[in-house]
XYZ file of C-alpha atoms in Angstrom:
481
model
C 78.653 -30.500 118.669
C 77.948 -27.051 119.562
C 75.960 -25.261 117.024
C 76.574 -21.848 115.595
C 73.869 -20.473 117.841
C 75.698 -21.711 120.922
C 78.966 -20.078 119.760
C 77.328 -16.690 119.278
C 75.780 -16.768 122.742
C 79.137 -17.710 124.259
C 80.889 -14.749 122.564
C 78.331 -12.234 123.824
C 78.686 -13.571 127.366
C 82.508 -13.213 127.238
C 82.311 -9.589 126.072
C 80.185 -8.717 129.082
C 82.623 -10.303 131.549
C 85.815 -8.649 130.112
C 85.397 -5.061 131.579
C 84.624 -6.417 135.004
C 88.000 -8.170 135.085
C 90.049 -4.889 134.601
C 91.416 -2.862 137.546
C 89.358 0.104 138.764
C 90.415 3.542 137.539
C 91.452 5.894 140.353
C 88.821 8.505 141.044
C 91.555 11.108 141.975
C 94.337 12.081 139.630
C 97.393 13.899 140.926
C 98.033 17.263 139.391
C 100.649 17.376 136.749
C 103.799 18.893 138.060
C 104.243 20.793 134.778
C 101.688 23.604 134.605
C 100.615 24.961 131.271
C 101.816 28.566 130.981
C 99.010 31.035 130.543
C 99.187 33.911 128.088
C 101.006 36.947 129.461
C 97.986 39.209 129.032
C 95.578 37.117 131.138
C 95.089 36.670 134.878
C 94.338 33.258 136.404
C 90.813 33.033 137.776
C 92.131 31.921 141.148
C 94.127 35.158 141.610
C 92.445 37.270 144.275
C 91.439 40.783 143.297
C 93.464 43.582 144.891
C 92.033 46.948 145.666
C 95.243 48.610 144.505
C 95.910 46.303 141.590
C 96.106 47.504 138.024
C 92.621 47.745 136.598
C 93.334 48.444 132.938
C 92.592 44.802 132.046
C 89.263 44.608 133.899
C 85.877 45.864 132.834
C 84.164 47.486 135.795
C 80.982 48.367 133.909
C 80.242 46.190 130.889
C 79.035 48.021 127.811
C 75.310 47.908 127.320
C 74.102 45.603 124.617
C 72.205 48.393 122.864
C 75.048 50.948 123.046
C 75.841 52.629 119.698
C 78.853 51.399 117.809
C 81.756 53.864 117.727
C 84.126 53.461 114.853
C 87.678 54.720 115.465
C 88.454 57.744 113.302
C 84.821 58.381 112.398
C 84.899 61.861 113.968
C 88.255 62.953 112.589
C 88.545 65.638 109.983
C 89.622 64.598 106.574
C 93.283 65.408 106.122
C 93.999 67.239 102.916
C 96.229 65.314 100.566
C 99.840 66.340 100.638
C 100.805 68.812 97.955
C 103.549 66.924 96.244
C 103.886 69.687 93.666
C 104.867 72.311 96.284
C 108.560 73.226 96.245
C 110.673 71.939 99.123
C 111.914 74.413 101.756
C 114.623 76.609 100.314
C 118.148 76.091 101.514
C 119.536 78.883 103.668
C 121.535 81.496 101.796
C 124.405 83.568 103.067
C 122.417 86.809 103.030
C 119.921 85.200 105.411
C 122.745 85.072 107.957
C 124.543 88.353 107.218
C 121.453 90.594 106.937
C 121.822 93.435 109.402
C 119.702 93.120 112.539
C 116.664 95.362 112.986
C 115.529 97.491 115.910
C 111.908 97.271 117.086
C 110.014 100.149 118.687
C 106.559 99.967 120.272
C 104.294 102.959 119.562
C 100.685 104.071 119.972
C 99.218 104.581 116.460
C 96.612 107.037 117.778
C 99.338 109.471 118.903
C 102.128 111.252 117.103
C 105.138 108.918 117.337
C 108.836 109.506 116.863
C 111.218 106.586 116.400
C 114.972 107.171 116.677
C 117.499 104.660 115.404
C 120.910 103.994 116.870
C 122.692 105.451 113.841
C 120.756 108.702 113.698
C 117.650 107.908 111.658
C 114.464 109.609 112.863
C 111.022 108.421 111.731
C 107.965 110.510 112.620
C 104.546 108.896 112.204
C 101.465 111.154 112.482
C 98.494 110.029 114.551
C 96.011 107.899 112.622
C 98.330 107.389 109.642
C 98.489 103.571 109.895
C 95.779 101.226 108.579
C 95.450 97.468 108.123
C 94.777 95.558 104.896
C 91.048 96.400 105.145
C 91.752 100.114 105.446
C 90.773 100.224 109.114
C 92.778 102.510 111.436
C 95.293 100.639 113.569
C 94.340 100.252 117.219
C 96.355 99.072 120.162
C 100.135 98.928 120.254
C 102.047 98.465 117.010
C 105.717 97.741 116.380
C 107.991 99.684 114.061
C 110.898 97.745 112.555
C 113.870 99.951 111.720
C 116.979 98.716 109.899
C 119.758 101.216 109.136
C 122.343 100.479 106.423
C 124.636 103.462 105.938
C 128.050 101.857 105.547
C 129.326 99.871 102.581
C 129.625 96.675 104.636
C 126.026 96.915 105.853
C 124.740 97.376 102.310
C 126.866 94.600 100.849
C 125.913 92.053 103.500
C 122.223 93.045 103.361
C 122.010 92.328 99.604
C 121.597 95.990 98.613
C 122.985 97.270 95.305
C 123.466 100.807 93.940
C 121.331 100.406 90.836
C 117.833 101.426 89.835
C 115.400 98.948 88.330
C 116.305 100.333 84.873
C 120.047 99.697 85.456
C 121.111 103.274 86.260
C 124.025 103.531 88.687
C 123.676 105.599 91.873
C 125.888 107.333 94.406
C 124.403 105.965 97.636
C 123.939 107.935 100.828
C 122.233 105.373 103.050
C 119.359 102.900 103.078
C 116.720 102.401 105.761
C 113.963 99.815 106.198
C 110.755 101.039 107.874
C 108.179 98.296 108.442
C 105.179 98.409 110.786
C 103.073 95.533 112.140
C 100.026 95.356 114.382
C 98.409 92.203 115.780
C 100.902 90.180 113.771
C 99.809 91.730 110.446
C 101.630 94.308 108.304
C 100.259 97.843 108.395
C 100.249 100.448 105.646
C 99.916 104.197 105.354
C 96.414 105.521 104.913
C 95.690 107.295 101.655
C 96.982 110.842 101.696
C 99.248 110.259 104.710
C 103.027 110.273 104.841
C 105.705 109.659 107.417
C 108.799 111.752 107.762
C 112.171 110.039 107.556
C 115.165 112.098 108.602
C 118.603 110.828 107.685
C 121.899 111.762 109.380
C 125.019 113.378 107.995
C 126.059 110.200 106.158
C 123.682 111.192 103.344
C 124.425 113.639 100.584
C 123.029 117.152 100.930
C 121.532 117.035 97.418
C 120.277 113.468 97.614
C 116.817 112.465 96.480
C 114.539 109.763 97.814
C 114.379 106.250 96.350
C 112.064 103.360 97.164
C 113.486 99.832 97.344
C 112.237 97.022 95.118
C 113.071 93.345 95.410
C 111.390 90.094 96.305
C 112.385 87.687 99.015
C 116.053 86.760 98.672
C 116.403 89.125 95.724
C 118.806 92.087 95.628
C 117.289 95.421 96.651
C 117.190 97.800 93.670
C 115.689 101.265 93.554
C 112.992 103.460 92.005
C 113.195 107.251 92.279
C 110.426 108.959 94.247
C 108.780 112.194 93.138
C 110.235 115.617 93.941
C 107.438 116.226 96.447
C 109.110 113.708 98.767
C 111.822 116.182 99.773
C 110.868 118.261 102.793
C 110.951 121.908 101.741
C 112.564 124.715 103.694
C 109.504 126.948 103.785
C 108.844 128.452 107.193
C 105.247 128.796 108.339
C 103.826 131.061 111.003
C 100.854 128.802 111.709
C 100.416 125.048 112.022
C 97.901 122.612 113.403
C 98.997 121.522 115.891
C 101.641 124.058 116.798
C 105.025 122.846 118.074
C 105.059 121.980 121.765
C 107.838 121.276 124.242
C 107.293 117.893 125.899
C 104.091 118.097 127.999
C 103.592 121.846 127.633
C 104.722 125.285 128.871
C 105.044 124.127 132.477
C 107.675 121.586 131.419
C 109.662 124.306 129.658
C 109.461 126.527 132.732
C 111.194 123.842 134.806
C 114.386 124.591 132.871
C 114.398 128.258 133.959
C 116.907 129.383 136.598
C 116.227 132.763 138.143
C 119.369 134.918 137.668
C 121.165 135.249 140.985
C 122.528 138.674 140.063
C 118.976 140.008 139.672
C 117.594 138.605 142.940
C 117.861 141.977 144.727
C 115.725 143.674 142.091
C 112.790 141.324 142.735
C 112.054 141.412 139.012
C 109.327 139.176 137.635
C 107.982 138.966 134.117
C 108.244 137.320 130.724
C 110.948 137.301 128.081
C 109.592 136.769 124.544
C 111.929 134.832 122.266
C 111.384 134.326 118.537
C 112.553 130.933 117.246
C 111.963 128.420 114.463
C 111.059 124.869 115.450
C 112.014 122.577 112.571
C 110.721 119.142 111.537
C 113.137 117.468 113.943
C 111.945 119.477 116.947
C 115.115 121.542 117.052
C 115.245 125.216 117.992
C 116.814 127.350 115.270
C 117.850 131.022 115.354
C 116.428 132.019 118.764
C 116.298 135.795 119.218
C 114.958 137.924 122.073
C 112.213 140.253 120.853
C 111.209 141.715 124.223
C 113.256 141.140 127.329
C 113.655 142.060 130.985
C 117.346 142.822 131.035
C 120.602 141.197 130.038
C 120.667 138.528 132.753
C 117.094 137.431 132.034
C 117.573 137.540 128.255
C 120.701 135.374 128.409
C 118.897 132.838 130.596
C 115.923 132.730 128.206
C 118.212 131.953 125.261
C 119.957 129.262 127.299
C 116.597 127.607 128.073
C 115.648 127.552 124.374
C 118.978 126.036 123.361
C 118.726 123.405 126.086
C 115.252 122.408 124.884
C 116.362 121.959 121.266
C 115.561 118.554 119.827
C 112.871 117.838 122.425
C 109.995 119.706 120.808
C 107.131 118.009 118.998
C 107.202 119.651 115.548
C 104.206 121.410 114.039
C 102.147 119.891 111.244
C 100.347 121.112 108.156
C 98.157 118.756 106.135
C 99.560 115.746 107.963
C 103.234 116.575 107.409
C 105.859 118.124 109.653
C 106.983 121.639 108.824
C 109.166 124.430 110.144
C 107.208 126.889 112.267
C 108.291 130.341 113.427
C 106.840 131.112 116.822
C 107.065 133.387 119.821
C 108.115 131.486 122.943
C 107.359 133.142 126.325
C 109.903 132.411 129.057
C 108.488 133.458 132.422
C 110.565 134.440 135.434
C 109.206 134.364 138.981
C 110.983 134.819 142.286
C 111.899 131.516 143.970
C 109.256 132.039 146.675
C 106.537 133.234 144.261
C 103.926 130.892 142.774
C 104.677 129.513 139.349
C 102.367 131.417 137.074
C 103.208 129.325 134.039
C 101.771 126.116 135.469
C 98.294 127.598 135.219
C 98.728 128.961 131.712
C 96.289 127.515 129.210
C 98.088 128.279 125.970
C 101.154 127.119 124.146
C 103.559 129.407 122.414
C 102.085 131.875 119.959
C 103.127 132.345 116.315
C 105.807 134.951 115.972
C 105.099 138.134 114.041
C 107.030 138.512 110.841
C 109.888 140.910 111.531
C 113.196 141.511 109.803
C 115.040 140.174 112.842
C 112.989 136.969 112.873
C 113.548 136.405 109.169
C 117.222 135.655 109.713
C 118.471 132.846 107.516
C 118.366 129.421 109.115
C 121.782 127.751 109.080
C 122.151 124.573 107.107
C 121.925 121.418 109.141
C 123.720 118.122 108.709
C 120.481 116.222 108.170
C 117.939 115.789 105.400
C 114.271 114.938 105.833
C 111.943 113.234 103.351
C 108.207 112.689 103.192
C 107.638 108.986 102.563
C 104.296 107.803 101.191
C 104.941 104.066 101.396
C 106.632 101.893 103.985
C 109.523 99.594 103.161
C 113.071 100.253 102.004
C 113.976 103.898 101.362
C 117.322 105.376 100.396
C 118.906 108.773 99.907
C 121.075 108.785 96.796
C 122.075 110.699 93.674
C 122.259 109.455 90.096
C 125.851 108.748 89.150
C 127.082 111.168 86.470
C 127.640 109.685 83.038
C 131.181 108.372 82.660
C 133.496 109.603 79.917
C 134.041 106.013 78.874
C 132.456 102.716 79.827
C 133.512 99.115 79.659
C 132.088 95.629 80.066
C 133.914 93.153 82.248
C 133.341 89.559 83.277
C 134.239 87.847 86.530
C 135.286 84.383 85.438
C 133.614 81.862 87.706
C 131.094 79.118 87.056
C 127.694 80.644 87.921
C 125.301 78.820 90.227
C 122.476 79.613 92.630
C 124.859 79.591 95.611
C 127.180 82.304 94.272
C 126.882 86.071 93.866
C 129.465 88.522 92.550
C 129.515 92.288 93.142
C 131.669 95.069 91.708
C 132.475 97.833 94.209
C 133.586 101.160 92.678
C 135.798 102.740 95.307
C 135.312 106.390 94.310
C 131.673 106.507 95.521
C 131.081 103.125 97.182
C 128.792 102.142 94.301
C 127.775 98.465 94.353
C 127.077 96.897 90.939
C 125.282 93.561 90.565
C 126.920 90.926 88.366
C 124.592 89.141 85.927
C 125.246 85.399 85.421
C 126.230 84.298 81.910
C 127.714 81.142 80.427
C 131.257 82.314 81.145
C 130.753 83.967 84.537
C 129.242 87.146 85.972
C 129.061 90.109 83.613
C 129.075 93.853 84.376
C 127.834 95.911 81.423
C 128.650 99.580 80.757
C 130.446 100.318 84.008
C 132.731 103.377 84.231
C 136.164 102.618 82.804
C 139.530 103.264 84.446
C 138.124 103.195 87.975
C 139.651 101.530 91.005
C 137.309 98.753 92.052
C 137.051 95.399 93.781
C 135.414 92.190 92.624
C 133.732 90.479 95.569
C 132.459 86.931 95.193
C 130.416 85.263 97.923
C 129.409 81.609 97.959
C 127.512 79.556 100.533
C 127.402 75.781 100.210
C 126.594 73.054 102.755
C 126.529 75.580 105.577
C 130.008 76.942 104.812
C 130.744 80.452 103.431
C 133.389 81.059 100.775
C 134.786 84.376 99.573
C 136.874 85.697 96.701
C 138.255 89.248 96.459
C 140.310 90.854 93.725
C 141.338 94.499 93.350
C 141.128 95.671 89.735
C 141.022 98.722 87.487
C 137.966 98.585 85.276
C 138.856 98.182 81.616
C 142.363 96.924 82.435
C 141.649 93.835 84.469
C 142.653 90.248 83.707
C 140.208 87.435 83.047
C 141.728 85.026 85.536
C 139.076 82.987 87.377
C 138.073 84.147 90.826
C 139.627 81.967 93.501
C 137.262 81.172 96.394
C 138.488 80.198 99.822
C 136.626 78.975 102.882
C 135.923 81.618 105.514
C 133.760 82.389 108.544
C 130.975 84.916 108.972
C 133.115 87.015 111.319
C 136.064 87.003 108.909
C 133.762 87.817 105.983
C 132.331 90.827 107.795
C 135.809 92.090 108.640
C 136.980 91.624 105.053
C 134.019 93.556 103.657
C 134.597 96.412 106.113
C 138.136 96.739 104.780
C 136.709 97.583 101.343
C 135.346 100.916 102.636
């Protein structure tokens, strides 16, 4: 019998023979027809490199092993935390859209400048009068903003009322904004300097000057200026500088026409004319003091009248004044050299004579000396009424609504104060024809309410607002004048 030892040897021999009996494994395996898809951001190694191929995925020059580590954002400035306590941007209000447009004039602050508005306002700024916030004289070109509000509609739609800051009613004559900027920064008047603001006939002859007060989006109310703001009517015989016509005497001589009727006499000479040049550069009361004959004297007066309004006015202590002067008008034959072109002097002060002291006729304009830029107005205090009343415009008050009372007798605009029951007008003249004007602006749409009343006898019916357009609103307000 086989022993256990023989069985173990037989098993080991069988295990050695078993692999040799299996078929040989093929040394070549066919490629699988299903290729494994590579990631979309890689390129197979077998793909040949193209000279014009995209290179963003290849590293041409590997980073050096000892290169410093750059952390993204390490060089950025720290962003300040957002101010969550700051108020959100304010919603547009109707007065932002109806505010009258301004005119802008470019001037040289180192030269005497005169700015003329479309509605007749004249602003004269002396040389060197403008300084920046550090008190340094303005250099380079500056821009003068001029806004003229003479009519009732302009004042209503520009958020201007006819009240002082202490609630005194006014009879308005016109309001003007004068604002100056240089290098994008606001400029101010240097200490001791003033500008002259001349207002047209729309103002009252006895009006006084007021300065406007009011913050952004607040109604413009007024503070009376001192009596020294009114330009006096004193006439001076000397000024520094003296008045001058445009570029000088030669420019004035270009206006002269040699009288044809006197050509045969071959007369040459100078006609001396006495005249007053006022703060507006106008020629007042010209009078021949020494002439060459009727034809020459008439021509000299014609030249002076033609030049009126184009003179640079004289100044005393930085303000414009009226100056009486003697203006020489020279006549030369057409073929003779112009003697005036070589003259080195301007007109001389006129001697004081009874003829030259003739009264200057009243003009339709009024000039003020203004010591601070901003809103200015010509107005008079409204006389105390025989009786007063308090009325309320019944409408729920909110930040989107404003109500004005317009007194028709003097175009006085009164500001309504919001209360629990509406907008209240305290101590207004009684028994006056007036109009209640309510304006509301919500979600980009204007609304308006108008009611004609007699103060002290009006009803308390609520104001009825209706939707409108900016063009219709402007037309409606103009009809209140």
